[in-house]
mmCIF file of C-alpha atoms and ligand atoms in Angstrom:
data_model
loop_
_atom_site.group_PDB
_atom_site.id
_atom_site.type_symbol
_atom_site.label_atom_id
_atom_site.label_comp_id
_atom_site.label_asym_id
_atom_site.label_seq_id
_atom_site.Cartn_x
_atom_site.Cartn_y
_atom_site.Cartn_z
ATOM 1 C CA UNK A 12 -14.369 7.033 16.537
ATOM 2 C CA UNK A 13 -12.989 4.178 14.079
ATOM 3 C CA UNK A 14 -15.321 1.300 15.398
ATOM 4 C CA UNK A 15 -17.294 0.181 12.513
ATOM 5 C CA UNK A 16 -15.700 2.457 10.146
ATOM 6 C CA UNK A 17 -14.644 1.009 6.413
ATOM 7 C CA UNK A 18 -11.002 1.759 4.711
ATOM 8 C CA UNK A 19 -11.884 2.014 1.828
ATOM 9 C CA UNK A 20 -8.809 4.944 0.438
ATOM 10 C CA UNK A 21 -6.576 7.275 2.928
ATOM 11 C CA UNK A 22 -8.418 10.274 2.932
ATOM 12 C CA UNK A 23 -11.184 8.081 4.883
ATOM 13 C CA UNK A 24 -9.111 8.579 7.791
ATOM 14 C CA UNK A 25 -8.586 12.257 9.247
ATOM 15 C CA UNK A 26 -5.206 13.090 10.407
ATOM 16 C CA UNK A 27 -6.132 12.453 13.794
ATOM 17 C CA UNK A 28 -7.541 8.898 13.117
ATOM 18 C CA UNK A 29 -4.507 8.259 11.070
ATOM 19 C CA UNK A 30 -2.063 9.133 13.740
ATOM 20 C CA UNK A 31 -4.286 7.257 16.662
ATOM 21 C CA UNK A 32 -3.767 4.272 14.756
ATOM 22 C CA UNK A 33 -0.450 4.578 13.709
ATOM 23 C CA UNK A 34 0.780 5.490 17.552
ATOM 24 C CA UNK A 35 -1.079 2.021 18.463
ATOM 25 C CA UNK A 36 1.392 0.255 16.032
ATOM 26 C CA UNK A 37 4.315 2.427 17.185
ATOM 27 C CA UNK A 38 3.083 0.699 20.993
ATOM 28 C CA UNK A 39 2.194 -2.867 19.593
ATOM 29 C CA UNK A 40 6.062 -2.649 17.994
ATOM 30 C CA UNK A 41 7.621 -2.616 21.107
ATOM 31 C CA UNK A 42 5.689 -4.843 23.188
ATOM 32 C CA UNK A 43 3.464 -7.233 20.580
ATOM 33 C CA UNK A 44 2.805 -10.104 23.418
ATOM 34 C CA UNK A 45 1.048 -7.840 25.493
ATOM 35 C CA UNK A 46 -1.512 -7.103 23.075
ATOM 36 C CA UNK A 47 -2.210 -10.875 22.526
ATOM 37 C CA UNK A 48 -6.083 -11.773 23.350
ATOM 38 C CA UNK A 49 -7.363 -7.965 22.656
ATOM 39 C CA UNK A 50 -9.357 -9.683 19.840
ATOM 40 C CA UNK A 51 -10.560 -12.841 21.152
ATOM 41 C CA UNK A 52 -13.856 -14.049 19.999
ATOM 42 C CA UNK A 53 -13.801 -11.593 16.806
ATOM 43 C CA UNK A 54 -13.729 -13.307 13.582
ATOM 44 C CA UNK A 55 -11.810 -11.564 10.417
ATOM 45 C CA UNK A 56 -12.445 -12.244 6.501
ATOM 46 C CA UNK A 57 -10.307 -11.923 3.822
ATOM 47 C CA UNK A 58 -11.323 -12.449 0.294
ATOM 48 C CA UNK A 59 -8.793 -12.300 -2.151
ATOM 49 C CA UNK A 60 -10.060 -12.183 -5.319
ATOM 50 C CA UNK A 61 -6.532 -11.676 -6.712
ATOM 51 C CA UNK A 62 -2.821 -12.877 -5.852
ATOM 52 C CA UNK A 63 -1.039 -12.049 -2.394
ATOM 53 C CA UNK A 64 1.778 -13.031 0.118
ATOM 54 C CA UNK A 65 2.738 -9.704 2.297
ATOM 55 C CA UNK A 66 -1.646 -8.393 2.494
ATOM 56 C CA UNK A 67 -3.870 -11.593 2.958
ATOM 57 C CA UNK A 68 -0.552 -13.229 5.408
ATOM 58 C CA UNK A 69 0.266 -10.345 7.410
ATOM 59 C CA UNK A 70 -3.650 -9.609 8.186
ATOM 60 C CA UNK A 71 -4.053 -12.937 8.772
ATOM 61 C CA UNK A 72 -0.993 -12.868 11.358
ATOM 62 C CA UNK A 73 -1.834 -9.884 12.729
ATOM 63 C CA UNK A 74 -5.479 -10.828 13.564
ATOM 64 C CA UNK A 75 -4.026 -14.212 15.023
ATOM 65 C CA UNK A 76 -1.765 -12.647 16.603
ATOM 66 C CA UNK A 77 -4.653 -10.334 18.367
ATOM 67 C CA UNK A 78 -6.155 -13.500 19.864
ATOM 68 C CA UNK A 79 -9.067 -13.418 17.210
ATOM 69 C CA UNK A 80 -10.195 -16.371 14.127
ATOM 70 C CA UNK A 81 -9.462 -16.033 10.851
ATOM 71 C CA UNK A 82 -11.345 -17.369 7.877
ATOM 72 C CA UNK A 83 -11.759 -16.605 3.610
ATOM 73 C CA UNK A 84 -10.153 -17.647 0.057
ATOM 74 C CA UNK A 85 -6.838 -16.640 -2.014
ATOM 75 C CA UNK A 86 -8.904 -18.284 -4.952
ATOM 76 C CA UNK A 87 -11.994 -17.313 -6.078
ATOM 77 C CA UNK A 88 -12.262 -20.081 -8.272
ATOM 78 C CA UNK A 89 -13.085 -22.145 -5.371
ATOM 79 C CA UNK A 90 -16.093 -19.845 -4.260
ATOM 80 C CA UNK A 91 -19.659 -19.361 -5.420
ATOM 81 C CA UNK A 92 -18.311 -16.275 -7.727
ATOM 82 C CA UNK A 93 -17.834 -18.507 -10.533
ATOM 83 C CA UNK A 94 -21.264 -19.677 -10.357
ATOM 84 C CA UNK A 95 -22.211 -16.243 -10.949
ATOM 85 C CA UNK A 96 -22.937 -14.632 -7.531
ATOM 86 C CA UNK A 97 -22.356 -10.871 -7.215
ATOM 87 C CA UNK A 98 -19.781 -9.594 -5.045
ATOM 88 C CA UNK A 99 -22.503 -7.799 -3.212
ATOM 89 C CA UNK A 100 -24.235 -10.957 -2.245
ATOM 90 C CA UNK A 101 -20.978 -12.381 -1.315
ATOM 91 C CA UNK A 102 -20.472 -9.537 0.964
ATOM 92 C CA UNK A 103 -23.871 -9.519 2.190
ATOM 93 C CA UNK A 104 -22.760 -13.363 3.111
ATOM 94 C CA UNK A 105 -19.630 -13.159 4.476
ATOM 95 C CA UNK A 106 -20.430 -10.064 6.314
ATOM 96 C CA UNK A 107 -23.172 -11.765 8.045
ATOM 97 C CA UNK A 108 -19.951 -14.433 9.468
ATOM 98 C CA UNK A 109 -17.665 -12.057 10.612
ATOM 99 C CA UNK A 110 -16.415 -8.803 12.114
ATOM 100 C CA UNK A 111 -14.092 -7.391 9.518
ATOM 101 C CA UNK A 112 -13.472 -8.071 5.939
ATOM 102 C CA UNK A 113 -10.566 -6.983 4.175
ATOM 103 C CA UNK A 114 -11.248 -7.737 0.088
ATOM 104 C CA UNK A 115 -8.520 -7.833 -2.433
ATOM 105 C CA UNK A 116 -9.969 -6.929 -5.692
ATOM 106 C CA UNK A 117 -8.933 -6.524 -9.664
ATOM 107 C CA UNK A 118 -11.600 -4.268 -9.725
ATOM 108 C CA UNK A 119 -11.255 -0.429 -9.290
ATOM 109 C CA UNK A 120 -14.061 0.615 -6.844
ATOM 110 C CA UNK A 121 -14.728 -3.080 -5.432
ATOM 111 C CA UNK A 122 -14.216 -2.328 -2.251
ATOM 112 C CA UNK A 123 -16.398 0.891 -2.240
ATOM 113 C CA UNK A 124 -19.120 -1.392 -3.372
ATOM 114 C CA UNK A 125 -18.057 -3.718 -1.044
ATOM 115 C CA UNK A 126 -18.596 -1.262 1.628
ATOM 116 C CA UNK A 127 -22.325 -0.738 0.462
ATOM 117 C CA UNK A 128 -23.836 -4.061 1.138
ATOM 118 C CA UNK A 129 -21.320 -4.951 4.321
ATOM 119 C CA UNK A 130 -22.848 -5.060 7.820
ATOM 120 C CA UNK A 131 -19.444 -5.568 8.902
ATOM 121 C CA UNK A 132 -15.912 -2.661 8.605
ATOM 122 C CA UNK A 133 -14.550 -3.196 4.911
ATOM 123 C CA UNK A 134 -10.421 -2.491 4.468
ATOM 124 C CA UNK A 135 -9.312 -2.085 1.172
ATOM 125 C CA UNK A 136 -6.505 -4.884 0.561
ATOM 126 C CA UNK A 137 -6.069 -3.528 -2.770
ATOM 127 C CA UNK A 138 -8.599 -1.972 -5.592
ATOM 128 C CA UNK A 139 -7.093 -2.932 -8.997
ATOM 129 C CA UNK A 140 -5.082 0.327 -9.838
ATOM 130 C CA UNK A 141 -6.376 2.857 -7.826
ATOM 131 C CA UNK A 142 -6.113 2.351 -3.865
ATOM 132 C CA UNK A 143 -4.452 0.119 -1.664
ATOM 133 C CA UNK A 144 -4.863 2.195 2.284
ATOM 134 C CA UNK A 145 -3.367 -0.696 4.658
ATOM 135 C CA UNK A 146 0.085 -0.845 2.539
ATOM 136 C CA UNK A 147 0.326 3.275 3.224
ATOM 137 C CA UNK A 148 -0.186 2.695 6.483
ATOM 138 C CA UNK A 149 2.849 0.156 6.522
ATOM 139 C CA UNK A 150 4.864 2.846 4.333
ATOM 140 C CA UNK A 151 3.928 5.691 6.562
ATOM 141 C CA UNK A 152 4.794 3.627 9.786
ATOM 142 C CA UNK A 153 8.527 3.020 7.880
ATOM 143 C CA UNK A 154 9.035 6.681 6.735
ATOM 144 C CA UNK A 155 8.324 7.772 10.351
ATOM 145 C CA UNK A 156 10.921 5.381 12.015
ATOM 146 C CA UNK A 157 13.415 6.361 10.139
ATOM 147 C CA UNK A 158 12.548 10.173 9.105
ATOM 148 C CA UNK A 159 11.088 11.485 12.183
ATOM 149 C CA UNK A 160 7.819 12.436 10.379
ATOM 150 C CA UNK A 161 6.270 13.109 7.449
ATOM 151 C CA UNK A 162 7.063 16.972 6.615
ATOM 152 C CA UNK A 163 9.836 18.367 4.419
ATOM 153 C CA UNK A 164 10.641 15.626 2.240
ATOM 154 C CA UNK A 165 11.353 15.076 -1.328
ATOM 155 C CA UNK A 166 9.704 12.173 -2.260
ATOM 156 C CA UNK A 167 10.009 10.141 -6.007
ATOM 157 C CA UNK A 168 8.126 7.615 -6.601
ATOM 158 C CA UNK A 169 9.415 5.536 -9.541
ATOM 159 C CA UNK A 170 7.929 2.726 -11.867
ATOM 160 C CA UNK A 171 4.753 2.220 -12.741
ATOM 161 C CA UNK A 172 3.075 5.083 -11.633
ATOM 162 C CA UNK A 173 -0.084 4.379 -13.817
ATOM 163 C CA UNK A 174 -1.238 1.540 -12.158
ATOM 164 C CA UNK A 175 0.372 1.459 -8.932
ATOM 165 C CA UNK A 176 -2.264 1.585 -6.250
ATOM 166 C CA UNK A 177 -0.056 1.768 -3.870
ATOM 167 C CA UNK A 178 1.600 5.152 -5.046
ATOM 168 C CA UNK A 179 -1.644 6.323 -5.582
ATOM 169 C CA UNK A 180 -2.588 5.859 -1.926
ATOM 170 C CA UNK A 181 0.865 6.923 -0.486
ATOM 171 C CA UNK A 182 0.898 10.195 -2.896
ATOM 172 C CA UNK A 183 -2.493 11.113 -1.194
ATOM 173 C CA UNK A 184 -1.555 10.459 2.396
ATOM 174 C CA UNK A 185 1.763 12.338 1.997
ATOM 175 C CA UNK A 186 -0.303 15.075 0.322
ATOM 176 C CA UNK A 187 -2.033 16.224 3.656
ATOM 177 C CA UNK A 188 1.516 17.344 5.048
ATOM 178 C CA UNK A 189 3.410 20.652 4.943
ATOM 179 C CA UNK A 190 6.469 21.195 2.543
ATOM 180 C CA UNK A 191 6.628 17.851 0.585
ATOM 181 C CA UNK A 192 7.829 18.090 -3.271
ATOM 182 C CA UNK A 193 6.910 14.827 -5.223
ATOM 183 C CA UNK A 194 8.976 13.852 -8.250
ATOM 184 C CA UNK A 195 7.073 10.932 -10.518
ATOM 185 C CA UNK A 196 9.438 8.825 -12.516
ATOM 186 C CA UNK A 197 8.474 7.192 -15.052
ATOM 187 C CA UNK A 198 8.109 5.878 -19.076
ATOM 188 C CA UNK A 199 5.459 8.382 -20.282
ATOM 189 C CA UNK A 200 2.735 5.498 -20.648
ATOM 190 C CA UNK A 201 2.630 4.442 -17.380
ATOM 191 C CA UNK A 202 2.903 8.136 -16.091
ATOM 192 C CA UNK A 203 0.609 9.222 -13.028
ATOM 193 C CA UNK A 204 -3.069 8.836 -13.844
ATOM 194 C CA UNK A 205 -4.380 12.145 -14.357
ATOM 195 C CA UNK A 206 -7.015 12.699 -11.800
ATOM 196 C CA UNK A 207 -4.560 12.287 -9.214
ATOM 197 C CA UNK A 208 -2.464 15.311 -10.788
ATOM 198 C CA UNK A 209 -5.206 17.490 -10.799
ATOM 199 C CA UNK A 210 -7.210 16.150 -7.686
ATOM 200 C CA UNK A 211 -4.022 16.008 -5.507
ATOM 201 C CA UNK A 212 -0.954 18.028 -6.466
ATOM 202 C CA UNK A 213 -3.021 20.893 -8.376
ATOM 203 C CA UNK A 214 -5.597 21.153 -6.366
ATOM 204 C CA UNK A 215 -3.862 21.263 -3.045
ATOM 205 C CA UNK A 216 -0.692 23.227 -4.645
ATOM 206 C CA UNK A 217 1.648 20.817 -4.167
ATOM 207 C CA UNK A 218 5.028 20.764 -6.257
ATOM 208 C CA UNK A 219 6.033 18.293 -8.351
ATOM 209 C CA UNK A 220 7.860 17.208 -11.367
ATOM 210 C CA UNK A 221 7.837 14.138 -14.088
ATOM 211 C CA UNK A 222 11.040 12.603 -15.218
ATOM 212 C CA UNK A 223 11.829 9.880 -17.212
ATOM 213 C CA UNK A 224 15.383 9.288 -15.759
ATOM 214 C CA UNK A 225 16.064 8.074 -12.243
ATOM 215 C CA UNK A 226 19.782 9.193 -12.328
ATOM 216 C CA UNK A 227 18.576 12.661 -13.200
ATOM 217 C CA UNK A 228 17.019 13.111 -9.994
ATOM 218 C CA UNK A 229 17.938 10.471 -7.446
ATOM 219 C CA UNK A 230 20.436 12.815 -5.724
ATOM 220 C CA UNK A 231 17.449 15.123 -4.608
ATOM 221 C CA UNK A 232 15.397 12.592 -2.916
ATOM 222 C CA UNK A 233 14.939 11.691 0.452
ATOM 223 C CA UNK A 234 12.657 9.155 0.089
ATOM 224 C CA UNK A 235 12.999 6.735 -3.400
ATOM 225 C CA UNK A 236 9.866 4.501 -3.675
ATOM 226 C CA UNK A 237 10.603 1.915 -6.310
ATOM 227 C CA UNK A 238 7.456 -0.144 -8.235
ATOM 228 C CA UNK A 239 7.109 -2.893 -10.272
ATOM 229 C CA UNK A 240 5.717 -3.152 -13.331
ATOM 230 C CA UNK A 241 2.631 -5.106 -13.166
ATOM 231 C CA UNK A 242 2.885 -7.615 -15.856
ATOM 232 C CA UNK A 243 -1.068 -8.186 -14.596
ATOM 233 C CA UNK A 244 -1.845 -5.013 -15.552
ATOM 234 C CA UNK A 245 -1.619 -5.133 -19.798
ATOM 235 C CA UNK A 246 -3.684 -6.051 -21.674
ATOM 236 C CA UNK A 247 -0.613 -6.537 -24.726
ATOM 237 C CA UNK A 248 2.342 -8.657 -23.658
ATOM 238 C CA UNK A 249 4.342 -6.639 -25.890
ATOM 239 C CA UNK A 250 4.080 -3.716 -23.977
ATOM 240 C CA UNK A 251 5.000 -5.232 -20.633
ATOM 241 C CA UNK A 252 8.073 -6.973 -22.527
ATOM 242 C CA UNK A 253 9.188 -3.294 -23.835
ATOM 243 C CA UNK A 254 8.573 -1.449 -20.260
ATOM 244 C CA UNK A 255 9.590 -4.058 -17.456
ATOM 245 C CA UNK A 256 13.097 -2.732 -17.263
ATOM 246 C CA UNK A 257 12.377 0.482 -17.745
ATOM 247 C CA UNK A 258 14.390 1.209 -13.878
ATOM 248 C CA UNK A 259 16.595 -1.090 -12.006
ATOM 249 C CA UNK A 260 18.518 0.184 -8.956
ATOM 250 C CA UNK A 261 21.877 -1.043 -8.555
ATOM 251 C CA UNK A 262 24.689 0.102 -6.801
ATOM 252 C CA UNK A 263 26.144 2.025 -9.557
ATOM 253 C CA UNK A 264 22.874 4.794 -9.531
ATOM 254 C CA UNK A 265 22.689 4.315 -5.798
ATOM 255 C CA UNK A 266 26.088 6.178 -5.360
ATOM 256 C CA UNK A 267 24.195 9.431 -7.335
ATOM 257 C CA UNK A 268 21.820 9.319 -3.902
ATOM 258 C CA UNK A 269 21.660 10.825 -0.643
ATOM 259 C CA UNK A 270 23.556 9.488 2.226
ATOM 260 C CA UNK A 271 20.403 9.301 4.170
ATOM 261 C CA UNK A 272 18.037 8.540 1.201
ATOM 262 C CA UNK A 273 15.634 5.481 1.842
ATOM 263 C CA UNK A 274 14.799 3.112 -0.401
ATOM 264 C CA UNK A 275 10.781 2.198 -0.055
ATOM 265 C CA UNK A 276 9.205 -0.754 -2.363
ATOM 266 C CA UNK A 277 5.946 -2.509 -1.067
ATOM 267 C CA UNK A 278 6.825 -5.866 -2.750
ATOM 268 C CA UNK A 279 7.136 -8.032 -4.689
ATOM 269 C CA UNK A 280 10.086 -6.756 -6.789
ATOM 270 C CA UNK A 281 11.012 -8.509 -9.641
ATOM 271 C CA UNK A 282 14.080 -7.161 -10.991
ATOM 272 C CA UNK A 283 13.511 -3.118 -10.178
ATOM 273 C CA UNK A 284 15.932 -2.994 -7.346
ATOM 274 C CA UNK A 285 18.982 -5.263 -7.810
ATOM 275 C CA UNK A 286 19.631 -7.711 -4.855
ATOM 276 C CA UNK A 287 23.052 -6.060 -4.661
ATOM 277 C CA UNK A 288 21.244 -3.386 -2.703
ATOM 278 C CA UNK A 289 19.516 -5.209 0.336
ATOM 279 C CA UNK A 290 22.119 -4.734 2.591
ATOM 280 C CA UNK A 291 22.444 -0.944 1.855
ATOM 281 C CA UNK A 292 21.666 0.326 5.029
ATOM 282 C CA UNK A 293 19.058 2.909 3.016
ATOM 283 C CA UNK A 294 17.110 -0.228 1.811
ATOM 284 C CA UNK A 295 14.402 -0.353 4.055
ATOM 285 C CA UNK A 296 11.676 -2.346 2.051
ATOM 286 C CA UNK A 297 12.089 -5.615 4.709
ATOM 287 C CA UNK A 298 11.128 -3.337 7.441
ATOM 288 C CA UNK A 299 7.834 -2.618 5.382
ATOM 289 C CA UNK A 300 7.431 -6.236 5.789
ATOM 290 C CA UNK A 301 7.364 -6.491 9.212
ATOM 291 C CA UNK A 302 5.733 -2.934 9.846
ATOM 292 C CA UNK A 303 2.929 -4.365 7.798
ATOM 293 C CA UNK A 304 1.765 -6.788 10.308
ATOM 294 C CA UNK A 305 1.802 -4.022 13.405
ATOM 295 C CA UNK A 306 0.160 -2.194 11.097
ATOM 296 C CA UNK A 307 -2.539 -4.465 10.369
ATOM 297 C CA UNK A 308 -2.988 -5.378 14.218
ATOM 298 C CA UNK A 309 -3.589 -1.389 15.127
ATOM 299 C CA UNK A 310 -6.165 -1.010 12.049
ATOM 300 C CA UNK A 311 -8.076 -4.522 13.368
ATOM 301 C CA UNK A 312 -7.732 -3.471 16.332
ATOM 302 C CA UNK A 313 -9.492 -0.143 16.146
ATOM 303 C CA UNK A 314 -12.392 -0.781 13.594
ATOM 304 C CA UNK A 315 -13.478 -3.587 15.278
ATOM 305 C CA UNK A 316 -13.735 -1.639 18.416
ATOM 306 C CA UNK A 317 -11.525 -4.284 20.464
ATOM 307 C CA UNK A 318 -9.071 -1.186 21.192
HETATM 308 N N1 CP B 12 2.603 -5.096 -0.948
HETATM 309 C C1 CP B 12 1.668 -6.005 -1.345
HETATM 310 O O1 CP B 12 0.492 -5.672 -1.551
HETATM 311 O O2 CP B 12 2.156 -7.265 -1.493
HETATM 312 P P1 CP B 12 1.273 -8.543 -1.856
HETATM 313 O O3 CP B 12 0.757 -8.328 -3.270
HETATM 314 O O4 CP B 12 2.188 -9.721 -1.742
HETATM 315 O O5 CP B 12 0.119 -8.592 -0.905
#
């Protein structure tokens, strides 16, 4: 039963709930008018307490899309927060307006606090470093259309590694299948956070292998997740200047890959994955896009018990 239920990271969802909602958005991608008015007089939230185009837009399309109302901020600085009001009185407030909230926070564990004082379903539109659930859901949706499923694959996720939430969150989710091999790419300081080493390779046995070098490895994968590094991350300017180009996929490395390798990024790119490759059939991080939104319409649509 998802009604009510808060996102908060992927392993909130059991494989079950994760595959009910992800066979609504396989059913709302082929025939989106038809779900038009499932949410009507349901009201959603979203607080963004930190930058976004692809999250706060495609939530807000996908509830508006539903038939429901849309309200919130992309700019805190225009809310009560900067009078000093805790976010758990602003929940407590918002919560008391609406029917869903999805919260973008800079804060690691925001939305788990979020989820404390809400009377209403929380979704996680992004915790600082650590989680970001609705964009696996978007990734998963992609890596099924074109894979088949999500068993047997090689998988490297490349970048920043350290504090990309959304690796963090896909890792997990890919984590629960059978015979997946990870391979983490990356400049040693802005390897893999430890915890999710031990908590989900280790733990559940699960292969994998750190490299520094993309063209070392990109002929094993099947699926290539690219990153950006988050300039919003450091603290020292210095060390953003030194790492930023640590990997850029062009053409030239591209040729080193799999025929039927895809190329996953959830956006924004900066200059990680040269422009030369968005026609590449492989390159499938547009599809993310739109996936997002069906997504985001399936989740809505189940925690708020319209579906
Ligand atoms: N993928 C993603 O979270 O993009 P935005 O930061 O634009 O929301």
């Amino acid at each position: 039963m998802l009604k009510g239920r808060h996102l908060i990271e992927p392993g909130d969802l059991t494989l079950e709930e994760l595959e009910e909602i992800l066979s609504l958005a396989d059913k709302i991608i082929v025939d989106p008018q038809s779900f038009y008015g499932v949410c009507r007089g349901k009201l959603l939230a979203t607080l963004f307490f930190e930058p976004s185009t692809r999250t706060r837009l495609s939530f807000e399309a996908a509830m508006l899309r539903l038939g429901g109302k849309v309200l919130g901020f992309s700019d805190a600085n225009a809310t009560s927060t900067t009078k000093g009001e805790s976010l758990a009185d602003t929940i407590r407030t918002v919560s008391s307006y609406t029917d869903v909230i999805a919260m973008r926070n800079p804060k690691e564990g925001a939305a788990l606090l979020a989820s404390k004082y809400s009377l209403v379903p929380i979704i996680n539109a992004g915790d600082g470093g650590h989680h970001h659930p609705t964009q696996t859901l978007t990734d998963l949706l992609t890596i099924r259309a074109s894979k088949g499923g999500f068993e047997g694959h090689t998988i490297g996720f490349c970048g920043d590694l350290k504090f990309g939430r959304t690796v963090h969150s896909l890792a997990k989710a890919l984590s629960r299948y059978k015979n997946n091999k990870f391979i983490l790419i990356s400049p040693p300081e802005l390897g893999i956070p430890d915890y999710m080493i031990s908590e989900v390779f280790e733990k559940n046995n699960i292969p994998y292998t750190i490299n520094e070098r993309l063209e070392n490895v990109i002929g094993d994968l099947d699926i290539l997740y690219m990153t950006r590094v988050q300039k919003e991350r450091f603290f020292n300017e210095q060390d953003y200047i030194r790492l930023k180009d640590s990997y850029i996929l062009n053409n030239e490395k591209l040729k080193l890959a799999k025929k039927n390798m895809i190329i996953l990024h959830p956006l924004p790119r900066v200059n990680e994955i040269s422009p030369e490759i968005d026609s590449d059939p492989r390159a499938l991080y547009f599809k993310q896009v739109q996936y997002g939104m069906y997504a985001r319409m399936a989740l809505i649509a189940k925690l708020t018990g319209a579906l």
